[in-house]
PDB file of C-alpha atoms in Angstrom:
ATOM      1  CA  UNK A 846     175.969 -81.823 105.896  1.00 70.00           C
ATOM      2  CA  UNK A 847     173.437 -80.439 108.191  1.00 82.00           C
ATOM      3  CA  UNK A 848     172.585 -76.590 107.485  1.00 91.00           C
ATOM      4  CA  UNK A 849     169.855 -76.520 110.109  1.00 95.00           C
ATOM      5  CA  UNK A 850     171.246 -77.624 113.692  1.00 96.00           C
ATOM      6  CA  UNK A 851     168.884 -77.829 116.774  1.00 96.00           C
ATOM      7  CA  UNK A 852     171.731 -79.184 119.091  1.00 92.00           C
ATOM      8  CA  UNK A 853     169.615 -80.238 122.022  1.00 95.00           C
ATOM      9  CA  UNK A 854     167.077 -82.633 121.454  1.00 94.00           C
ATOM     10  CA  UNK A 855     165.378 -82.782 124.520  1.00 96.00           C
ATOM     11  CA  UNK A 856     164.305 -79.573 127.321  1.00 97.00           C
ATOM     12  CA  UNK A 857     162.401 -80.393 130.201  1.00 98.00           C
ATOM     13  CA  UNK A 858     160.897 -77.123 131.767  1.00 98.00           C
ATOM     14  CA  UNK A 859     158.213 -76.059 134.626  1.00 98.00           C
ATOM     15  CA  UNK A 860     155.043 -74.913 133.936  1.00 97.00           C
ATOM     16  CA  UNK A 861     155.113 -71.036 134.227  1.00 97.00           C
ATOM     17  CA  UNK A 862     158.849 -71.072 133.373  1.00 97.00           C
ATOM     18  CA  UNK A 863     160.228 -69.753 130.150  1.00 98.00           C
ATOM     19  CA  UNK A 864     161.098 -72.230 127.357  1.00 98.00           C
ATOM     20  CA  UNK A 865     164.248 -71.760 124.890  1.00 98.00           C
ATOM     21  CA  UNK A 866     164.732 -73.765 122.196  1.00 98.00           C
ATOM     22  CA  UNK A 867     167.686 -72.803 120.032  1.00 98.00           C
ATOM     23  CA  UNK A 868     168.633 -73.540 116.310  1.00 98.00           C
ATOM     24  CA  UNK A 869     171.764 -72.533 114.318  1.00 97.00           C
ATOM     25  CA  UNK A 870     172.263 -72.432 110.489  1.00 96.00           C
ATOM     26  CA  UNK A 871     175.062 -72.726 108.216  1.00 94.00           C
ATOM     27  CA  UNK A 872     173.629 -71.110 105.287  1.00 90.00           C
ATOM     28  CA  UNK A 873     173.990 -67.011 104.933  1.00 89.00           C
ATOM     29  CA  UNK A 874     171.709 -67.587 101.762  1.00 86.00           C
ATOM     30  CA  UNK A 875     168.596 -68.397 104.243  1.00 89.00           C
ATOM     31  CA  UNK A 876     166.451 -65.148 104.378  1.00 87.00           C
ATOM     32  CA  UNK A 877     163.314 -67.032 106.052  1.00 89.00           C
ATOM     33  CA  UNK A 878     163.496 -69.152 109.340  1.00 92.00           C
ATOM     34  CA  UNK A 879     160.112 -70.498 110.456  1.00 92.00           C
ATOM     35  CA  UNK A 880     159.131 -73.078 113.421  1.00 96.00           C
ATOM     36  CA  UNK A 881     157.300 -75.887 113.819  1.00 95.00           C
ATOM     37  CA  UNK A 882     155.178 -77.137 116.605  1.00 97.00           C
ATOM     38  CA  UNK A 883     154.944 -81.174 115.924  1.00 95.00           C
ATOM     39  CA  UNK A 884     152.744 -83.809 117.774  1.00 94.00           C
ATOM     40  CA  UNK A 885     153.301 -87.929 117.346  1.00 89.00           C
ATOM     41  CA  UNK A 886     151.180 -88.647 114.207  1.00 86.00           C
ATOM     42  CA  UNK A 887     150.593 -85.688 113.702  1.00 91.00           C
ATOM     43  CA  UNK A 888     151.834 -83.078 110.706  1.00 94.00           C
ATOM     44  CA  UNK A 889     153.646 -80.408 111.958  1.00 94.00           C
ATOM     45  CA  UNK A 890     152.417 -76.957 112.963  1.00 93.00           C
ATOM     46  CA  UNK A 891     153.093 -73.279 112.244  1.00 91.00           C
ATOM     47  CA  UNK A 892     154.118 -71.516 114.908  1.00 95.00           C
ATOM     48  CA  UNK A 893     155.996 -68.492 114.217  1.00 94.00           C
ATOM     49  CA  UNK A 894     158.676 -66.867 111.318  1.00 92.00           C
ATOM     50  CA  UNK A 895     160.700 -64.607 111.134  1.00 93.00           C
ATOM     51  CA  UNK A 896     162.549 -62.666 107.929  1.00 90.00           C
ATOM     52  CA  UNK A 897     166.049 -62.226 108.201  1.00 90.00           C
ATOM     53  CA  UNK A 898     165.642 -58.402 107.684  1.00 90.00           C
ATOM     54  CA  UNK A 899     164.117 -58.613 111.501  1.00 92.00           C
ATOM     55  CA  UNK A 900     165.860 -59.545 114.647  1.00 95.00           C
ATOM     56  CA  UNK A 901     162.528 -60.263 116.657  1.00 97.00           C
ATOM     57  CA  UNK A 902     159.151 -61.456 116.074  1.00 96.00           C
ATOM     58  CA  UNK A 903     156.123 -61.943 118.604  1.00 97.00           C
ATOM     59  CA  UNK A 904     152.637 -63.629 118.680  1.00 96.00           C
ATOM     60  CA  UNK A 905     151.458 -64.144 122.160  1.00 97.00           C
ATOM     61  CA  UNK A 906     153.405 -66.103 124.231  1.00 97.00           C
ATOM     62  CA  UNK A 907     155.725 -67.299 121.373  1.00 98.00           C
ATOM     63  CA  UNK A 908     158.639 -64.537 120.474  1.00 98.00           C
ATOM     64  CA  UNK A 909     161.611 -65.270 117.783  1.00 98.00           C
ATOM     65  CA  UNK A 910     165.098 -64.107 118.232  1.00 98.00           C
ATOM     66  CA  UNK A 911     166.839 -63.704 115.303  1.00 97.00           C
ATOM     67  CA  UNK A 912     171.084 -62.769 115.501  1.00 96.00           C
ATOM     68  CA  UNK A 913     172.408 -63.425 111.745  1.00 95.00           C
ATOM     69  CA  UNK A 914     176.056 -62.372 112.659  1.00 95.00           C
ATOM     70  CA  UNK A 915     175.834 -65.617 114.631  1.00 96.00           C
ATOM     71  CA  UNK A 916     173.597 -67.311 111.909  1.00 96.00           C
ATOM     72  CA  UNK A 917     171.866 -68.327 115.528  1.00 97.00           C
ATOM     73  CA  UNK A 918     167.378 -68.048 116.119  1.00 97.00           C
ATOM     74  CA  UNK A 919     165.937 -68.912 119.253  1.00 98.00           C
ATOM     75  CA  UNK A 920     161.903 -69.492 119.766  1.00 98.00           C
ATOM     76  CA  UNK A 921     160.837 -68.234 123.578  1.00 98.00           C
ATOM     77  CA  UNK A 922     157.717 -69.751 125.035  1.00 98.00           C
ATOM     78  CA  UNK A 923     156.771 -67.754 128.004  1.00 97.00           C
ATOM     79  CA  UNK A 924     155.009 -69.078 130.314  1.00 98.00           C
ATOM     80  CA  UNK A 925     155.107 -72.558 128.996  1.00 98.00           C
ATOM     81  CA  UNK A 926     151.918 -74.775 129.778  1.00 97.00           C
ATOM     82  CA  UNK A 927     152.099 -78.513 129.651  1.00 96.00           C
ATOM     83  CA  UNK A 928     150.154 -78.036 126.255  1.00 96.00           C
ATOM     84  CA  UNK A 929     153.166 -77.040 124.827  1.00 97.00           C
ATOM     85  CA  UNK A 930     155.203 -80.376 124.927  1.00 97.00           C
ATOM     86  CA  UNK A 931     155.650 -81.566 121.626  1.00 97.00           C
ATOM     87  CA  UNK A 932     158.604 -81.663 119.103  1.00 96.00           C
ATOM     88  CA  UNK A 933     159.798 -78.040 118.032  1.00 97.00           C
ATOM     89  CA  UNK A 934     161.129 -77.925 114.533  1.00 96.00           C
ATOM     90  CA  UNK A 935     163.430 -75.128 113.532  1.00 96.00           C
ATOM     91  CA  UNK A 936     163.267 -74.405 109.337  1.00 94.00           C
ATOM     92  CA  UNK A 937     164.758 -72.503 106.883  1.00 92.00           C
ATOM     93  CA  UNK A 938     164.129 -71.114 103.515  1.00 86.00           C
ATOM     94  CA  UNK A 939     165.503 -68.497 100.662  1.00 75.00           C
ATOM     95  CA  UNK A 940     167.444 -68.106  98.129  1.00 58.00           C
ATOM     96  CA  UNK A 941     170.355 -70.264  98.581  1.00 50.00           C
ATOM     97  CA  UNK A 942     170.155 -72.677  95.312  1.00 45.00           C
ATOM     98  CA  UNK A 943     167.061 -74.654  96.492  1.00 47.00           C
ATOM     99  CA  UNK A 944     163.887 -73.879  95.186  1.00 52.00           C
ATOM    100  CA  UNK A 945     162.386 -70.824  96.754  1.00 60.00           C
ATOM    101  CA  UNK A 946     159.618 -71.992  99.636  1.00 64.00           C
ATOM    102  CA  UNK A 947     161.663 -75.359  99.974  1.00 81.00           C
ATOM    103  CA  UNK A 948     162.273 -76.067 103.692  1.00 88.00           C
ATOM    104  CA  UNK A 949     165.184 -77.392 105.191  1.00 91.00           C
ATOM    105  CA  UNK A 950     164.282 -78.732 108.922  1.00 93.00           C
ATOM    106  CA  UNK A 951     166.446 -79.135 111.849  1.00 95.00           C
ATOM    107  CA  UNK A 952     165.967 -82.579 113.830  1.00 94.00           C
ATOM    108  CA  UNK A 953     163.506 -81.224 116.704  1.00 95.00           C
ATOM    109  CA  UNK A 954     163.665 -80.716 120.329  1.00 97.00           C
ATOM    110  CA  UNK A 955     161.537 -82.960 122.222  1.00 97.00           C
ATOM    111  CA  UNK A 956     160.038 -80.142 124.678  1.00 98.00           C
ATOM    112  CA  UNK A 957     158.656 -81.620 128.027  1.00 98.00           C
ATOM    113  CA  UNK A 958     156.530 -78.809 130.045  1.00 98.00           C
ATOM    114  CA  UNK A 959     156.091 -80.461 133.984  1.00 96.00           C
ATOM    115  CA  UNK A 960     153.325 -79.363 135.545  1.00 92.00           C
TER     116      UNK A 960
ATOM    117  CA  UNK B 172     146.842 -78.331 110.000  1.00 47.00           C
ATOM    118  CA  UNK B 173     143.437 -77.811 109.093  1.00 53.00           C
ATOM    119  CA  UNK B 174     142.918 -77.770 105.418  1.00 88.00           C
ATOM    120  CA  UNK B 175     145.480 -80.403 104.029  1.00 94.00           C
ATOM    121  CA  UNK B 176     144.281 -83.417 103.606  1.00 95.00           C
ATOM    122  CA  UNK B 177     146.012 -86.880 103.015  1.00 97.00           C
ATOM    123  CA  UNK B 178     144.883 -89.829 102.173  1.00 96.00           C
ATOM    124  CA  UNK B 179     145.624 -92.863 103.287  1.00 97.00           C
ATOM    125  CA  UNK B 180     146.833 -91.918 106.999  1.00 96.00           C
ATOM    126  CA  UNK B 181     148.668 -95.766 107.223  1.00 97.00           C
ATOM    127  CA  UNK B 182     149.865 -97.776 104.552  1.00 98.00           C
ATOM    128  CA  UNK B 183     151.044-101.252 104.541  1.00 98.00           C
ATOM    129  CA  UNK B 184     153.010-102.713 101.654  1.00 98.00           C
ATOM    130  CA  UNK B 185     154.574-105.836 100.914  1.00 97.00           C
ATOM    131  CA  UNK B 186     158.423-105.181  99.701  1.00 97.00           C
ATOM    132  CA  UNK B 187     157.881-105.150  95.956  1.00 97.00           C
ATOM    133  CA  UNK B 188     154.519-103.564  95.511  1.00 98.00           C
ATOM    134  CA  UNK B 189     153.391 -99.724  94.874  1.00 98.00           C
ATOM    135  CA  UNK B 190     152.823 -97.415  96.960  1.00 98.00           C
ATOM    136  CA  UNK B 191     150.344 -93.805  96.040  1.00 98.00           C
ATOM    137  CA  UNK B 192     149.926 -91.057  98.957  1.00 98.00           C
ATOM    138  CA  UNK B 193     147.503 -88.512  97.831  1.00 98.00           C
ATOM    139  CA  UNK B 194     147.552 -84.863  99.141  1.00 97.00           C
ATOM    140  CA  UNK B 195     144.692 -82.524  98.465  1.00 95.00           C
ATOM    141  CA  UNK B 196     146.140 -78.778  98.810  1.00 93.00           C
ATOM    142  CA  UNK B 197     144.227 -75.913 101.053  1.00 89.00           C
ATOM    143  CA  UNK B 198     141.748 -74.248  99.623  1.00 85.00           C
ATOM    144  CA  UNK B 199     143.648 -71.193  97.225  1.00 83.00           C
ATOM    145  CA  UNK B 200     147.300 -73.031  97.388  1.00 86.00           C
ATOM    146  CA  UNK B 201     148.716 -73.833  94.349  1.00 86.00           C
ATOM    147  CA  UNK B 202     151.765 -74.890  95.819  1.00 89.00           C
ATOM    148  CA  UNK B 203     152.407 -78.671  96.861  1.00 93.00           C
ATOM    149  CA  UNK B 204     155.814 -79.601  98.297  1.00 94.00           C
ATOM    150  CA  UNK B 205     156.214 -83.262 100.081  1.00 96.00           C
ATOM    151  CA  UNK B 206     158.673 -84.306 102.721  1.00 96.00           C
ATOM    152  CA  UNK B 207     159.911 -87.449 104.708  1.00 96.00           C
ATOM    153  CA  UNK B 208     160.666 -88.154 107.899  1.00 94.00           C
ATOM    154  CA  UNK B 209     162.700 -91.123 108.921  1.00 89.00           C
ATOM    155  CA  UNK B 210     162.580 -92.304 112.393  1.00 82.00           C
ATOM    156  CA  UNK B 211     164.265 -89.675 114.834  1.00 79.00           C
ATOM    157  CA  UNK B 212     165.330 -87.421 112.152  1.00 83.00           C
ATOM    158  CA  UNK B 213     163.612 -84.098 111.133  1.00 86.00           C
ATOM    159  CA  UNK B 214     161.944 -83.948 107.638  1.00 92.00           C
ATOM    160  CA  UNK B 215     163.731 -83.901 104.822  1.00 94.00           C
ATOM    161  CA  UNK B 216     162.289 -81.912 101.174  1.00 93.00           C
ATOM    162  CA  UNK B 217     161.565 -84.727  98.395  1.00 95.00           C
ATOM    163  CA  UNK B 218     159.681 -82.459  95.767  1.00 94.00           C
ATOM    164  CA  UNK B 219     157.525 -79.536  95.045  1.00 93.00           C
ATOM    165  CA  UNK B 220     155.299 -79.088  92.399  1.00 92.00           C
ATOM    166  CA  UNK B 221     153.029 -76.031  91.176  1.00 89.00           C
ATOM    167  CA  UNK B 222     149.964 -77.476  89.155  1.00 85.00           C
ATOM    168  CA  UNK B 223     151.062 -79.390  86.174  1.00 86.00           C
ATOM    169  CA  UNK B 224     154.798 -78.476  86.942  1.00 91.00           C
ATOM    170  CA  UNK B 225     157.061 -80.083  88.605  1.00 92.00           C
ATOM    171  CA  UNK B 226     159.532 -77.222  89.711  1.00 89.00           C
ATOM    172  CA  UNK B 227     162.301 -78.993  91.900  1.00 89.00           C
ATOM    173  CA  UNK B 228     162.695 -82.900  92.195  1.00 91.00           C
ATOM    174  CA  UNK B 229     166.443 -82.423  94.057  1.00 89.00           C
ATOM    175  CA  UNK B 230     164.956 -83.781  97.079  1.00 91.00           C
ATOM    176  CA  UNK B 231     163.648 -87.220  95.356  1.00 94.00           C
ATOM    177  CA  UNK B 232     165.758 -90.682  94.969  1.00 93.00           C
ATOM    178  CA  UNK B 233     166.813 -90.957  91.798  1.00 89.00           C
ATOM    179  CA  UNK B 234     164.614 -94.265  90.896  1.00 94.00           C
ATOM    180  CA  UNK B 235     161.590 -95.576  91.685  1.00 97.00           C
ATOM    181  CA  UNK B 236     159.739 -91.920  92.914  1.00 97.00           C
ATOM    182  CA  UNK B 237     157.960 -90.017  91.205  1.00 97.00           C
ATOM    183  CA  UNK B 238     155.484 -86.850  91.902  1.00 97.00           C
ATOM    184  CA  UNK B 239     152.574 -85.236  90.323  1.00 95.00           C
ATOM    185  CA  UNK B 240     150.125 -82.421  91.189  1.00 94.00           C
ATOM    186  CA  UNK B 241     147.655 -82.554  87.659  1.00 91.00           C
ATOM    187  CA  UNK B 242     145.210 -79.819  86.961  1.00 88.00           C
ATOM    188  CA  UNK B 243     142.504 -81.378  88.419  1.00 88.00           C
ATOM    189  CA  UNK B 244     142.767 -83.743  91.963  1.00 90.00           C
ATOM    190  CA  UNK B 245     145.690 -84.296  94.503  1.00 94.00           C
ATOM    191  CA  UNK B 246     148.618 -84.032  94.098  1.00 96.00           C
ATOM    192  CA  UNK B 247     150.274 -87.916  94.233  1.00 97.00           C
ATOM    193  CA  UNK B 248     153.312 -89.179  95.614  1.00 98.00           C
ATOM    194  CA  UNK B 249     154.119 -92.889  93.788  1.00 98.00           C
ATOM    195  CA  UNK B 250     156.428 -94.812  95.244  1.00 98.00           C
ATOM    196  CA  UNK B 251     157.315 -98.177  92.756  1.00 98.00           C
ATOM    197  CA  UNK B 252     158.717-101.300  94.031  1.00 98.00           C
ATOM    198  CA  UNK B 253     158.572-100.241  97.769  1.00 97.00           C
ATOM    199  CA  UNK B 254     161.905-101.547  99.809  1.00 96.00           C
ATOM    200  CA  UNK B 255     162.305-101.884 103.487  1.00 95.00           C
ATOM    201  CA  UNK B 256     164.054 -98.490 103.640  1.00 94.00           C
ATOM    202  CA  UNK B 257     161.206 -96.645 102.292  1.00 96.00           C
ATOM    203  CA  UNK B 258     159.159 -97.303 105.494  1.00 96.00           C
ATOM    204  CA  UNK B 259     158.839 -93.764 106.940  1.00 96.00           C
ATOM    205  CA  UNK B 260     156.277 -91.099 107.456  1.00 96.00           C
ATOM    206  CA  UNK B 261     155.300 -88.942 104.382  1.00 97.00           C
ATOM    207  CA  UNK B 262     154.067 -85.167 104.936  1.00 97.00           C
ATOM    208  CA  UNK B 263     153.010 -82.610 102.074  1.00 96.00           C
ATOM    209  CA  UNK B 264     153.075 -78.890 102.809  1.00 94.00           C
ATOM    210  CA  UNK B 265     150.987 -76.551 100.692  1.00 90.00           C
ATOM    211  CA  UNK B 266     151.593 -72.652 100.507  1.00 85.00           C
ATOM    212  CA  UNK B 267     150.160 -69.672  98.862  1.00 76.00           C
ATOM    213  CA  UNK B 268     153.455 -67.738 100.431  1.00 72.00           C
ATOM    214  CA  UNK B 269     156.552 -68.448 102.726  1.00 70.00           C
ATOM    215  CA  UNK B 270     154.499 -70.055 105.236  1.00 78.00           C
ATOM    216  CA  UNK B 271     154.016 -73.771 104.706  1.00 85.00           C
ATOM    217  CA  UNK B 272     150.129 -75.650 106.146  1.00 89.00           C
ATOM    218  CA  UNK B 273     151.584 -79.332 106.594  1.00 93.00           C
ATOM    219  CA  UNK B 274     148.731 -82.239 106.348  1.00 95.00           C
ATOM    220  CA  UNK B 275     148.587 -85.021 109.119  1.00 95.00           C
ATOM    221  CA  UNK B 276     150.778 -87.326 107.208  1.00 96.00           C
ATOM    222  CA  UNK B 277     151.014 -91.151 105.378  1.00 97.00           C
ATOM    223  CA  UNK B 278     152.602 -93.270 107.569  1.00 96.00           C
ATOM    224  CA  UNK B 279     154.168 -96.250 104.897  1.00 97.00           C
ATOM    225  CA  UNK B 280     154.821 -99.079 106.459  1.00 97.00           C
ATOM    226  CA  UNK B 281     157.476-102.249 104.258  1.00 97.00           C
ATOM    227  CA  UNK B 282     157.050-105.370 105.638  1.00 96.00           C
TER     228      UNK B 282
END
């Protein structure tokens, strides 16, 4: 039972182009979403959060949508540079019965940025 | 990534033998959580400890794991009798809030 769904696992996008990677949640419990930037062997890397008393969050060229009717977040990359291919990883966190600060990862989308 | 270590980055064991991933937390963390990722899969929460404390396991297989973070050192992952099916890359995250520093990982390798 997944309750962190990145449904695409793979976005190909043009340098200069806007990248969306989306994520969707199952859990009205999660008050915390962050993401994760991830290269091979490498740990992953914080990106971005948001709280769920927000709806948007920006830091540069990385902004996080946040609709909890739709228990949907979306992470736009704008303009994308080939730096920014890696594996995005969507997480969650709260108070839903897990330990407060655990993280509960979606599977990733593999984001390729084409020069 | 920069402050979490982990030691050793590659680990080779024979099916049988233990296995010990160390983590040493960034600098004013006192929280230690370790994850696993399997191959094509996101990662998945084992444990996470405070010092001295563990203060949820529900992530860890019931046998054979085990996790400590003592007063003094890095926190430890021990793995006992390693299997085939334990071969997967091993991540701790350390936090001082919501935010969560990940270290470059253990890659375990069961031959």
């Amino acid at each position: 039972d997944q309750q962190v769904k990145q449904n695409s696992p793979s976005l190909s996008v043009q340098e200069g182009r806007i990248s969306i990677l989306n994520c969707d949640y199952t859990n009205s419990m999660f008050d915390y979403f962050l993401w994760y930037k991830k290269y091979p062997a490498e740990g992953p890397t914080f990106l971005i959060s948001i709280s769920s008393i927000k709806d948007k969050n920006e830091d540069g060229r990385f902004t996080v949508f946040l609709n909890k009717s739709a228990k949907h977040l979306s992470l736009h990359i704008v303009p994308s540079q080939p730096g920014d291919s890696a594996v995005y990883f969507c997480a969650a966190s709260g108070n839903y019965g897990g330990s407060q600060g655990n993280l509960i990862f979606g599977k990733g989308t593999k984001l390729s940025v084409k020069p | 990534n920069a402050g979490v270590m982990q030691n050793p980055r590659h680990l080779v064991r024979r099916r049988g033998q233990e296995a010990r991933l160390r983590c040493s937390p960034m600098k004013g963390h006192s929280h230690v959580y370790w994850y696993r990722q399997l191959p094509e899969e996101g990662l998945k929460f084992m444990v996470y400890l405070q010092k001295e404390n563990i203060i949820d396991e529900s992530g860890m297989p019931k046998e054979r794991f085990s996790a400590e973070f003592p007063k003094e050192g890095p926190s430890i992952l021990r793995i006992q009798q390693v299997v085939r099916g334990d071969s997967a890359a091993y991540f701790c995250a350390t936090s001082s809030s919501y935010e969560q520093y990940f270290g470059p990982g253990t890659r375990l390798t069961v031959t």
